Short mmCIF file of C-alpha atoms in Angstrom, two decimals:
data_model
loop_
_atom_site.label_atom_id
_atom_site.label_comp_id
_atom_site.label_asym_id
_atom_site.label_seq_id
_atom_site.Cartn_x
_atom_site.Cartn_y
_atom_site.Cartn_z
CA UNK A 223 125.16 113.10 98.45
CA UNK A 224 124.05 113.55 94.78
CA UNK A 225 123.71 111.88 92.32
CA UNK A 226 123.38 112.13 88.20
CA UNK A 227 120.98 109.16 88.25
CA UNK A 228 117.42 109.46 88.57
CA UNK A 229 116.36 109.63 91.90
CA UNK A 230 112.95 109.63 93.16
CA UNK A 231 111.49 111.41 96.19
CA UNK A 232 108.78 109.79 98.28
CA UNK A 233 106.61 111.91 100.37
CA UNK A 234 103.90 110.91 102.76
CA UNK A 235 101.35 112.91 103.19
CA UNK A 236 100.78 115.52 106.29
CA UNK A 237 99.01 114.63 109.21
CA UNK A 238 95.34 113.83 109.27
CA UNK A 239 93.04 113.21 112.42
CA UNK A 240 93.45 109.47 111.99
CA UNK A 241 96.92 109.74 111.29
CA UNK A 242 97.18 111.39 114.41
CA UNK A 243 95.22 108.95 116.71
CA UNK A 244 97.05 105.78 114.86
CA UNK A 245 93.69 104.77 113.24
CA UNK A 246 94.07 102.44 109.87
CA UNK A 247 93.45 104.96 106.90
CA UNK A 248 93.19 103.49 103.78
CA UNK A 249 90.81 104.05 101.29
CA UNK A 250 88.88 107.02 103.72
CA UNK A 251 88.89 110.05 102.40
CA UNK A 252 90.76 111.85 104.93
CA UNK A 253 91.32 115.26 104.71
CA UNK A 254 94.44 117.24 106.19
CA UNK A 255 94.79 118.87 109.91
CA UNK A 256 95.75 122.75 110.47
CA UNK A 257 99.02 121.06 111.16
CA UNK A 258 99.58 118.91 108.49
CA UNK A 259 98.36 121.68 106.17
CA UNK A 260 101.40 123.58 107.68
CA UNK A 261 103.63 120.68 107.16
CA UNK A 262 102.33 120.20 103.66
CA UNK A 263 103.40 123.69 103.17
CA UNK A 264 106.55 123.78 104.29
CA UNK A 265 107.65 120.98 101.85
CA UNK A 266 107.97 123.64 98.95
CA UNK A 267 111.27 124.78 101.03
CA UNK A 268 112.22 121.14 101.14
CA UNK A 269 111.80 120.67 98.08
CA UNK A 270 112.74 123.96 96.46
CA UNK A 271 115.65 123.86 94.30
CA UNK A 272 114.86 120.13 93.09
CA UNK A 273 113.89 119.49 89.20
CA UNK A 274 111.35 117.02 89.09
CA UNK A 275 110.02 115.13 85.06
CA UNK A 276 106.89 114.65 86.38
CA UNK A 277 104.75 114.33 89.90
CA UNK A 278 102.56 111.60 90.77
CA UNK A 279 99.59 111.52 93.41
CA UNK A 280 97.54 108.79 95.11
CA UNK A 281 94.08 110.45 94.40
CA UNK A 282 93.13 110.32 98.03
CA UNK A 283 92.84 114.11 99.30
CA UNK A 284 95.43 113.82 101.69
CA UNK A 285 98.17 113.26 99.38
CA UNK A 286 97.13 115.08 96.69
CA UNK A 287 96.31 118.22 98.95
CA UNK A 288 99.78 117.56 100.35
CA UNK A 289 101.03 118.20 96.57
CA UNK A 290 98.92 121.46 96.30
CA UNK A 291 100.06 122.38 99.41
CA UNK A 292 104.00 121.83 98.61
CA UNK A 293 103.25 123.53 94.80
CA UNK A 294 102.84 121.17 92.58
CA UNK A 295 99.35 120.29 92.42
CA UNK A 296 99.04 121.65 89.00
CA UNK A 297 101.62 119.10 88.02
CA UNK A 298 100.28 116.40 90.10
CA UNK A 299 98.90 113.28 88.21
CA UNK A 300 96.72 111.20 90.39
CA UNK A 301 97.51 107.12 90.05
CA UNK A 302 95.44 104.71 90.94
CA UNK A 303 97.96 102.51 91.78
CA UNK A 304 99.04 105.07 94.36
CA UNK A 305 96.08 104.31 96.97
CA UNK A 306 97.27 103.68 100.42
CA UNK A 307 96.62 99.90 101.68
CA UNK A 308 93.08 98.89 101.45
CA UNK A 309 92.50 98.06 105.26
CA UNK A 310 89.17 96.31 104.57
CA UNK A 311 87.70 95.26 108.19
CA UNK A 312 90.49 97.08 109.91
CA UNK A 313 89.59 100.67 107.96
CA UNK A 314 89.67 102.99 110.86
CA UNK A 315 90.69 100.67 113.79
CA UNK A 316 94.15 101.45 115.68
CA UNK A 317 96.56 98.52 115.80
CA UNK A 318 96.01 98.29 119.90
CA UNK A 319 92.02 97.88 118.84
CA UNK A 320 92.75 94.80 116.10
CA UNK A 321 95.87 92.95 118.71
CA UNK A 322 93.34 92.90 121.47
CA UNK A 323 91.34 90.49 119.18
CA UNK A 324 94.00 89.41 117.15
CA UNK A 325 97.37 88.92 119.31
CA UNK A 326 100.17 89.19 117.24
CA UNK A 327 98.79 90.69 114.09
CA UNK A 328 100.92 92.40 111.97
CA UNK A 329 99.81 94.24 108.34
CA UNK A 330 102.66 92.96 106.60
CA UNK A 331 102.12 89.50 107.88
CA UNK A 332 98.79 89.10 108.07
CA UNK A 333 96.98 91.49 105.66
CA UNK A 334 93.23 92.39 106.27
CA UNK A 335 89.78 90.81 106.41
CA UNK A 336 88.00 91.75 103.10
CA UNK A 337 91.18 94.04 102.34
CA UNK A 338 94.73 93.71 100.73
CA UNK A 339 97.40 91.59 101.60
CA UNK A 340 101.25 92.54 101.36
CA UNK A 341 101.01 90.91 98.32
CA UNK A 342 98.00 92.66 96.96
CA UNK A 343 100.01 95.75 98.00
CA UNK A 344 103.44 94.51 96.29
CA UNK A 345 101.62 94.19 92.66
CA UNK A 346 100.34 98.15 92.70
CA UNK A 347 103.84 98.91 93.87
CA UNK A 348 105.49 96.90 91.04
CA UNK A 349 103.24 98.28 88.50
CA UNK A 350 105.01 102.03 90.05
CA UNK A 351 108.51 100.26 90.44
CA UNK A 352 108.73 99.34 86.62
CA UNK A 353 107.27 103.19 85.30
CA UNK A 354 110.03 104.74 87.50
CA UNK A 355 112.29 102.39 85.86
CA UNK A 356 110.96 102.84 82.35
CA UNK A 357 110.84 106.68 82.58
CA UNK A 358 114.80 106.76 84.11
CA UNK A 359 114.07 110.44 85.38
CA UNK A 360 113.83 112.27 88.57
CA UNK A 361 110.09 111.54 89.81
CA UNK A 362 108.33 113.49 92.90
CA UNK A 363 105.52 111.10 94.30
CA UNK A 364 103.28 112.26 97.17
CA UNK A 365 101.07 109.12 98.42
CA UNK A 366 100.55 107.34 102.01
CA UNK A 367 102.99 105.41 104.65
CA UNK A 368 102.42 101.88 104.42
CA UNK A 369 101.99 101.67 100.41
CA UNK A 370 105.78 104.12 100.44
CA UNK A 371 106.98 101.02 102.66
CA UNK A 372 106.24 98.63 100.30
CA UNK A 373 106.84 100.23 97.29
CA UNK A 374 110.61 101.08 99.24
CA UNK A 375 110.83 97.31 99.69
CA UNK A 376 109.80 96.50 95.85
CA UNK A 377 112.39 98.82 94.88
CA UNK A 378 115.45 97.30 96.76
CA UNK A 379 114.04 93.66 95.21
CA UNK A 380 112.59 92.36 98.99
CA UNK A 381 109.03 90.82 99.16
CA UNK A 382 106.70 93.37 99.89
CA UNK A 383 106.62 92.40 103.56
CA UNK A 384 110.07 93.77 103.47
CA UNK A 385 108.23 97.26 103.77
CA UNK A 386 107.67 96.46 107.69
CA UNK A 387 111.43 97.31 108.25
CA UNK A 388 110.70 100.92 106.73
CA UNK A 389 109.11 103.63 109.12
CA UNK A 390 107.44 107.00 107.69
CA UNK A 391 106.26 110.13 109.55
CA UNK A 392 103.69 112.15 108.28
CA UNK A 393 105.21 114.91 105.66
CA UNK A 394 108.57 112.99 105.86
CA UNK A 395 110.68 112.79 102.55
CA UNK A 396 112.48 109.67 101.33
CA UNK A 397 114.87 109.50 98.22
CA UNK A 398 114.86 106.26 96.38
CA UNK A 399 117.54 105.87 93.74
CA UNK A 400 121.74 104.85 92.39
CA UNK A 401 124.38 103.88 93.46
CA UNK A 402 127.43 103.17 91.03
CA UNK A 403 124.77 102.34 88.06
CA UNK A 404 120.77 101.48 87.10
CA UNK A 405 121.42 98.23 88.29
CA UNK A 406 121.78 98.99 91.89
CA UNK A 407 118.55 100.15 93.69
CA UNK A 408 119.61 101.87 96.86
CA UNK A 409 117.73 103.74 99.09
CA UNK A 410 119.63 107.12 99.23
CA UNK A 411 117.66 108.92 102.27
CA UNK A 412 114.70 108.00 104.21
CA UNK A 413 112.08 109.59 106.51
CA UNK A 414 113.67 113.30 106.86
CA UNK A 415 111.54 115.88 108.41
#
């Protein structure tokens, strides 16, 4: 279904080792796997056809690479605001790793030691929320799963722990957007691969 408002497309970024074994990545420097590089690739035919005002990138080297990779790294403006969760303590730990000394733990709930809470999250994401709004366009952004979750949340109006109810596989594509007018924040399509 299309639609003549703006819409904008959400991609996370393509598989990385951590990724892969489920360990926390935020604010690591990860860089992409063979297979993710493929992945990252094969989001130009995704995304071919599609007219885009401008293309935003966390400035971690997964996402932007994942730009590059997909053809439009030389439109790709990194943002700050675009970092992934900052996992503080947890950096690198897998959620099995943190329940076994934390039962019942849960990001969205809970946040991290000497990291960001949901909260913490939600303000970078409404900082993103009201420039998409602002600039009323069709806008391509390439950043990491658990900040697209809340930023998804922020722009349907939940709390940002509303981003636990949103799922995202690596090199996935999401379209946030319309319905009948600008006053109706749907989410139009979510985590195709």
């Amino acid at each position: 279904m299309s639609s003549a408002l703006p819409q904008i497309h959400l991609v996370r970024h393509g598989e990385t080792a951590w990724s892969l074994s489920g360990q926390h990545t935020g604010r690591t420097d990860m860089p992409l796997t063979p297979a993710g590089e493929a992945a990252a690739r094969a989001l130009a035919d995704r995304l071919n056809g599609l007219s885009f005002s401008t293309v935003w990138s966390s400035p971690s080297q997964r996402a932007f690479n994942t730009s590059e990779l997909a053809g439009f790294g030389a439109r790709s403006v990194k943002m700050d605001d675009l970092q992934e969760w900052d996992y503080g303590a947890y950096e690198g730990r897998t959620t099995k790793e943190i329940l076994a000394e934390r039962p019942g733990w849960n990001v969205f709930r809970d946040g991290c030691p000497q990291g960001e809470t949901a909260a913490d999250v939600g303000v970078r994401a409404d900082r993103i929320v009201d420039r998409l709004r602002q600039a009323s366009a069709d806008i391509l952004i390439f950043s990491s799963a658990h900040f697209l979750r809340v930023l998804a949340a922020r722009w349907l109006g939940l709390q940002p722990e509303g981003g636990a109810l949103f799922v995202l596989d690596t090199a996935s594509i999401s379209v946030l957007g319309y319905e009948h007018d600008l006053g109706e924040p749907v989410v139009r399509k979510w985590n195709l691969k």
